[in-house]
Short mmCIF file of C-alpha atoms in Angstrom, two decimals:
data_model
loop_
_atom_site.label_atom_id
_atom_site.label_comp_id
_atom_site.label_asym_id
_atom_site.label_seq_id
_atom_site.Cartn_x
_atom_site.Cartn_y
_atom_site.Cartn_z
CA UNK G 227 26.12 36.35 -47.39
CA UNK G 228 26.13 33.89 -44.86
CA UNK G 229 26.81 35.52 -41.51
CA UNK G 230 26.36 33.08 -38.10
CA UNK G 231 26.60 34.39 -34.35
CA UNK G 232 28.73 31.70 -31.71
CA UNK G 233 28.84 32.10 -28.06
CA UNK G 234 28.13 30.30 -24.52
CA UNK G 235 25.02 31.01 -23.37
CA UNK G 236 24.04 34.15 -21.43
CA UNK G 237 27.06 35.86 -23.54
CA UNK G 238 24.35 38.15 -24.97
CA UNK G 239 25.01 36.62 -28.81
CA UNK G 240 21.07 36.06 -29.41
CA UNK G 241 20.39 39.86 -28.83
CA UNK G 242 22.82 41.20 -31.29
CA UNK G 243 20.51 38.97 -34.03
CA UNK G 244 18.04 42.09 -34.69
CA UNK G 245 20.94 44.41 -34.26
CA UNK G 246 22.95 42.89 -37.12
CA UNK G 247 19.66 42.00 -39.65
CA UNK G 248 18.59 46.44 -38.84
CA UNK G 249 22.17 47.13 -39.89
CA UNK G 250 22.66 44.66 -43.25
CA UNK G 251 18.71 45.90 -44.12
CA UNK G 252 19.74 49.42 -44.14
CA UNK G 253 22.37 48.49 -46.49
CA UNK G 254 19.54 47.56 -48.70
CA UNK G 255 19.72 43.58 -48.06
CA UNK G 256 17.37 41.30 -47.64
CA UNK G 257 17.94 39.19 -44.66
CA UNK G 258 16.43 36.02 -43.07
CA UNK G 259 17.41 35.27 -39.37
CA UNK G 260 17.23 31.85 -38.43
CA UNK G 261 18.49 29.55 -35.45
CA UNK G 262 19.71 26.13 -34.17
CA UNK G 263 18.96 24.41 -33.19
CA UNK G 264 15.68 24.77 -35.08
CA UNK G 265 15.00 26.95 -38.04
CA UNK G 266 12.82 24.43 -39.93
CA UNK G 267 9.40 22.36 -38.74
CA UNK G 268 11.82 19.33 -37.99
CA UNK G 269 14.86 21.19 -36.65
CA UNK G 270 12.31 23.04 -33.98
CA UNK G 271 10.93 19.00 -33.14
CA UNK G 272 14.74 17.84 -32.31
CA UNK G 273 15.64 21.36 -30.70
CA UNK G 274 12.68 20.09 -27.98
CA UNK G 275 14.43 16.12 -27.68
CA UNK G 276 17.81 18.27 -27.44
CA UNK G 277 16.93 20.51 -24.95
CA UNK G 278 14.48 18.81 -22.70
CA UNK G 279 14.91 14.98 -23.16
CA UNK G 280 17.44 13.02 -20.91
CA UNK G 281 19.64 12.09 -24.15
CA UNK G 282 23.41 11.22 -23.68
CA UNK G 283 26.11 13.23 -25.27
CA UNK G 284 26.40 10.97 -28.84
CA UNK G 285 22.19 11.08 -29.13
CA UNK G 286 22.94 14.69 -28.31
CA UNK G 287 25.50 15.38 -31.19
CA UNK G 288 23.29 13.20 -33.71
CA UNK G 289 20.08 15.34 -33.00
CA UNK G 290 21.93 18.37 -33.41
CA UNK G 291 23.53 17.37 -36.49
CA UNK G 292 20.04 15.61 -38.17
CA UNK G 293 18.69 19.06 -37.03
CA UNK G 294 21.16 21.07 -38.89
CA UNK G 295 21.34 18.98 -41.91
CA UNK G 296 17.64 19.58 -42.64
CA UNK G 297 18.27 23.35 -41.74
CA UNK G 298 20.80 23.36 -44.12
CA UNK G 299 19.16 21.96 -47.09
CA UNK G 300 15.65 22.81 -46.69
CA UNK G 301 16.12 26.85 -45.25
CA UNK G 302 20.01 28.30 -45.61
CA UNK G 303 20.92 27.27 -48.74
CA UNK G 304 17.84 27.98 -50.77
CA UNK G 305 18.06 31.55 -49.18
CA UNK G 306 21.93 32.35 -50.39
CA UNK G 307 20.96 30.75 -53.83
CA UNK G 308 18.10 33.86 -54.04
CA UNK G 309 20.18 36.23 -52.85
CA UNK G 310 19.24 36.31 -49.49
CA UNK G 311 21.63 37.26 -46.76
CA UNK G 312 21.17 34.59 -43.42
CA UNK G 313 21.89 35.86 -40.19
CA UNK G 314 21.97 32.42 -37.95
CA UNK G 315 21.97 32.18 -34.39
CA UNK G 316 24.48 29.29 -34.17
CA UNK G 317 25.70 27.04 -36.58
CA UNK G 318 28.45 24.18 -36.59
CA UNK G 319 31.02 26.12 -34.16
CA UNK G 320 28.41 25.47 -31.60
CA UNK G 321 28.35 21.84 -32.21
CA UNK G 322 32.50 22.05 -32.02
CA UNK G 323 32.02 23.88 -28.40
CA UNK G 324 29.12 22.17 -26.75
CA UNK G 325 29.58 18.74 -27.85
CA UNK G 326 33.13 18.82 -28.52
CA UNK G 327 34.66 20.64 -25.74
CA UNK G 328 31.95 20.54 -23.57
CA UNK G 329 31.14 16.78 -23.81
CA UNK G 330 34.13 15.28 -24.74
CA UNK G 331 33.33 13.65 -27.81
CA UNK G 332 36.33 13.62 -30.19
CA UNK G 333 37.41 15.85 -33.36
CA UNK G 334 37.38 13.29 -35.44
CA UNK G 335 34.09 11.89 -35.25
CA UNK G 336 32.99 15.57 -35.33
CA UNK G 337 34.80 16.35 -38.32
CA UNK G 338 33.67 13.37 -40.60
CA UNK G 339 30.09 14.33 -39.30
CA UNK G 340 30.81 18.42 -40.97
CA UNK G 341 32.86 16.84 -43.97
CA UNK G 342 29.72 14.65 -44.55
CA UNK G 343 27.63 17.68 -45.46
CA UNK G 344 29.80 18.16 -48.43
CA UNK G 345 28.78 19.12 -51.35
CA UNK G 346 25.82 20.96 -49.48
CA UNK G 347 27.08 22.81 -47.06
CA UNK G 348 27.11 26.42 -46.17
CA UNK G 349 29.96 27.99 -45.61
CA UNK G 350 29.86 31.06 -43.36
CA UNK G 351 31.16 34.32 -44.42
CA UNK G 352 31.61 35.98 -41.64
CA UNK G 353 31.52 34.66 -37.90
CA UNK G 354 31.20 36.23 -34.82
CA UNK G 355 31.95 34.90 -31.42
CA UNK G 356 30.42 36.29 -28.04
CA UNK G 357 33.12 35.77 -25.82
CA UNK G 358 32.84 36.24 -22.20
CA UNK G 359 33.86 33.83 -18.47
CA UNK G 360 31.22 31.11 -17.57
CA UNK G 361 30.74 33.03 -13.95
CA UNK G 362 29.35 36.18 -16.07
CA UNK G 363 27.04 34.57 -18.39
CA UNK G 364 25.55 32.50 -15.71
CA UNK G 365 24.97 35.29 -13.84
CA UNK G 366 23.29 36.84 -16.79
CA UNK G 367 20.65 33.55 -16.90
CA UNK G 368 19.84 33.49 -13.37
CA UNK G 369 16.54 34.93 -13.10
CA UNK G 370 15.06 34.52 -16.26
CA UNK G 371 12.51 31.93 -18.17
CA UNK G 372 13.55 28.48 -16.92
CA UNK G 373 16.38 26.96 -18.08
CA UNK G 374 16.95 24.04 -20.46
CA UNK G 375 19.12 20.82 -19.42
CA UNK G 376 21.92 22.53 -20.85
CA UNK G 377 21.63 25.42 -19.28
CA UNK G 378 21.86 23.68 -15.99
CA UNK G 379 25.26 22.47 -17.04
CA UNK G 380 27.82 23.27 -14.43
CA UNK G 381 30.37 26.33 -14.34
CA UNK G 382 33.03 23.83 -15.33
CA UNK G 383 31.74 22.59 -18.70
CA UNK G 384 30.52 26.07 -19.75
CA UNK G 385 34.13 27.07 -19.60
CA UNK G 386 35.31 24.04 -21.33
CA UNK G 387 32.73 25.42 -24.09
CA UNK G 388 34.37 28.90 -23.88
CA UNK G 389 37.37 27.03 -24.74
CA UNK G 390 35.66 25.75 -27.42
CA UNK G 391 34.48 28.63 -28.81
CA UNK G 392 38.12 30.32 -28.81
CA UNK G 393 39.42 27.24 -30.59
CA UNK G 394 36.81 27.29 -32.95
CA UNK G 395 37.70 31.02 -34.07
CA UNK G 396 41.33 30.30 -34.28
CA UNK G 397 40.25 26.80 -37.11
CA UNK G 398 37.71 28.76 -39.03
CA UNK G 399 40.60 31.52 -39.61
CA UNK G 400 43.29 29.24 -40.17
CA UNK G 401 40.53 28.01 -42.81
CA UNK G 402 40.11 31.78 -44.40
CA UNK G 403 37.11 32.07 -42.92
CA UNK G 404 36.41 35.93 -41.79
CA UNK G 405 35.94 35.34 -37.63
CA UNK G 406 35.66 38.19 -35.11
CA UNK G 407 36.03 37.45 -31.52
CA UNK G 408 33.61 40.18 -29.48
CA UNK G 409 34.32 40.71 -25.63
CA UNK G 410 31.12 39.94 -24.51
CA UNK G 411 31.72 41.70 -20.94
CA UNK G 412 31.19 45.14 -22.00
CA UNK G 413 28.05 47.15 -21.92
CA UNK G 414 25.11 46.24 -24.49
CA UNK G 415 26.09 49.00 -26.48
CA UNK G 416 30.06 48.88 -27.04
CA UNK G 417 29.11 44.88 -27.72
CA UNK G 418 26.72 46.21 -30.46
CA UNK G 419 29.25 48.67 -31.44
CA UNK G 420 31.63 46.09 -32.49
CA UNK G 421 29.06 44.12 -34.13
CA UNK G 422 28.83 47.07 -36.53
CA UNK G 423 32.30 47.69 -37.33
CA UNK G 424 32.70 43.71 -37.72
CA UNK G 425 29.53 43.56 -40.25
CA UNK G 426 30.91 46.84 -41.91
CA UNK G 427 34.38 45.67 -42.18
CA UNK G 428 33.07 42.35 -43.74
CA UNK G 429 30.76 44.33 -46.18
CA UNK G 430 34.17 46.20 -47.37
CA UNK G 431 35.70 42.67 -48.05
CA UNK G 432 37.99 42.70 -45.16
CA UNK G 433 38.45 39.42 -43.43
CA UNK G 434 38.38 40.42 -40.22
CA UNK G 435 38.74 43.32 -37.73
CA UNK G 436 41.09 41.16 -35.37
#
């Protein structure tokens, strides 16, 4: 199963990552955990021009996308194929948010970019999306490791990407695909708590918990 975690950043998505891969392994699964950007020799070469080059928002999109294309092909896919469950710290709902949303750029040209994956794509199985204000996750990054370029992005866009996030949930159900929207404001613990019943509910073949 192919089983992706969305969210701005500093909604506390990439620390649910070992939380989820401990739970599916004691269900006797073998997992790989992966990222994006990144995940591959390449895809960790663009993550750096993505993150910490001065790029403009189409170079931006096209990084991300040559990124995930090689992800896709050379790391994902081959995994699912051997049975291999993939637990992915963002995937194309990411691209939808930040780029879309976030930077304006339009659904169309975003949609012939995830239609041109086809026949090799990966469809996730399950979804689930950190959600939580801009104000709170940036209050969450200030402090730590510095930050990237996007990072640095103002309030404003980060909620824009919110927005993007919630729209994203609402098009990946609409497509039958098994989304969970988390509220990423409550304490570590209730967050990791719904991860559970989300992964457990998904394990049942239920498409969702709400």
């Amino acid at each position: 199963m192919f089983w992706v975690l969305e969210g701005i950043d500093g909604s506390g998505k990439s620390s649910q990552v070992a939380r989820l891969q401990g739970l599916l392994e004691s269900q006797g699964r073998t997992v790989l955990v992966t990222r994006e950007p990144g995940g591959t020799p390449l895809g960790e070469e663009l993550r750096q021009c993505v993150l910490h080059r001065p790029v403009d928002a189409l170079t931006e999109l096209l990084l991300m996308v040559a990124a995930r294309r090689d992800h896709t092909v050379q790391r994902i896919l081959p995994a699912l194929r051997s049975g291999v469950d993939v637990v992915c710290d963002r995937y194309w709902d990411s691209t939808w948010a930040y780029q879309g949303a976030g930077r304006g750029l339009g659904a169309e040209l975003l949609q012939s970019l995830e239609s041109a994956f086809a026949p090799e794509v990966a469809v996730p199985d399950a979804i689930l999306f950190f959600d939580c204000p801009a104000q709170v996750a940036a209050s969450r990054r200030s402090g730590r490791a510095p930050e990237d370029r996007i990072e640095q992005e103002a309030i404003d866009f980060f909620e824009r990407v919110r927005e993007g996030f919630l729209a994203a949930a609402q098009r990946r159900r609409a497509q039958g695909i098994a989304c969970t929207v988390i509220d990423a404001q409550q304490p570590i613990e209730a967050i990791a708590a719904a991860v559970e019943a989300a992964a457990i509910a998904r394990l049942a073949g239920k498409p969702h918990d709400h």
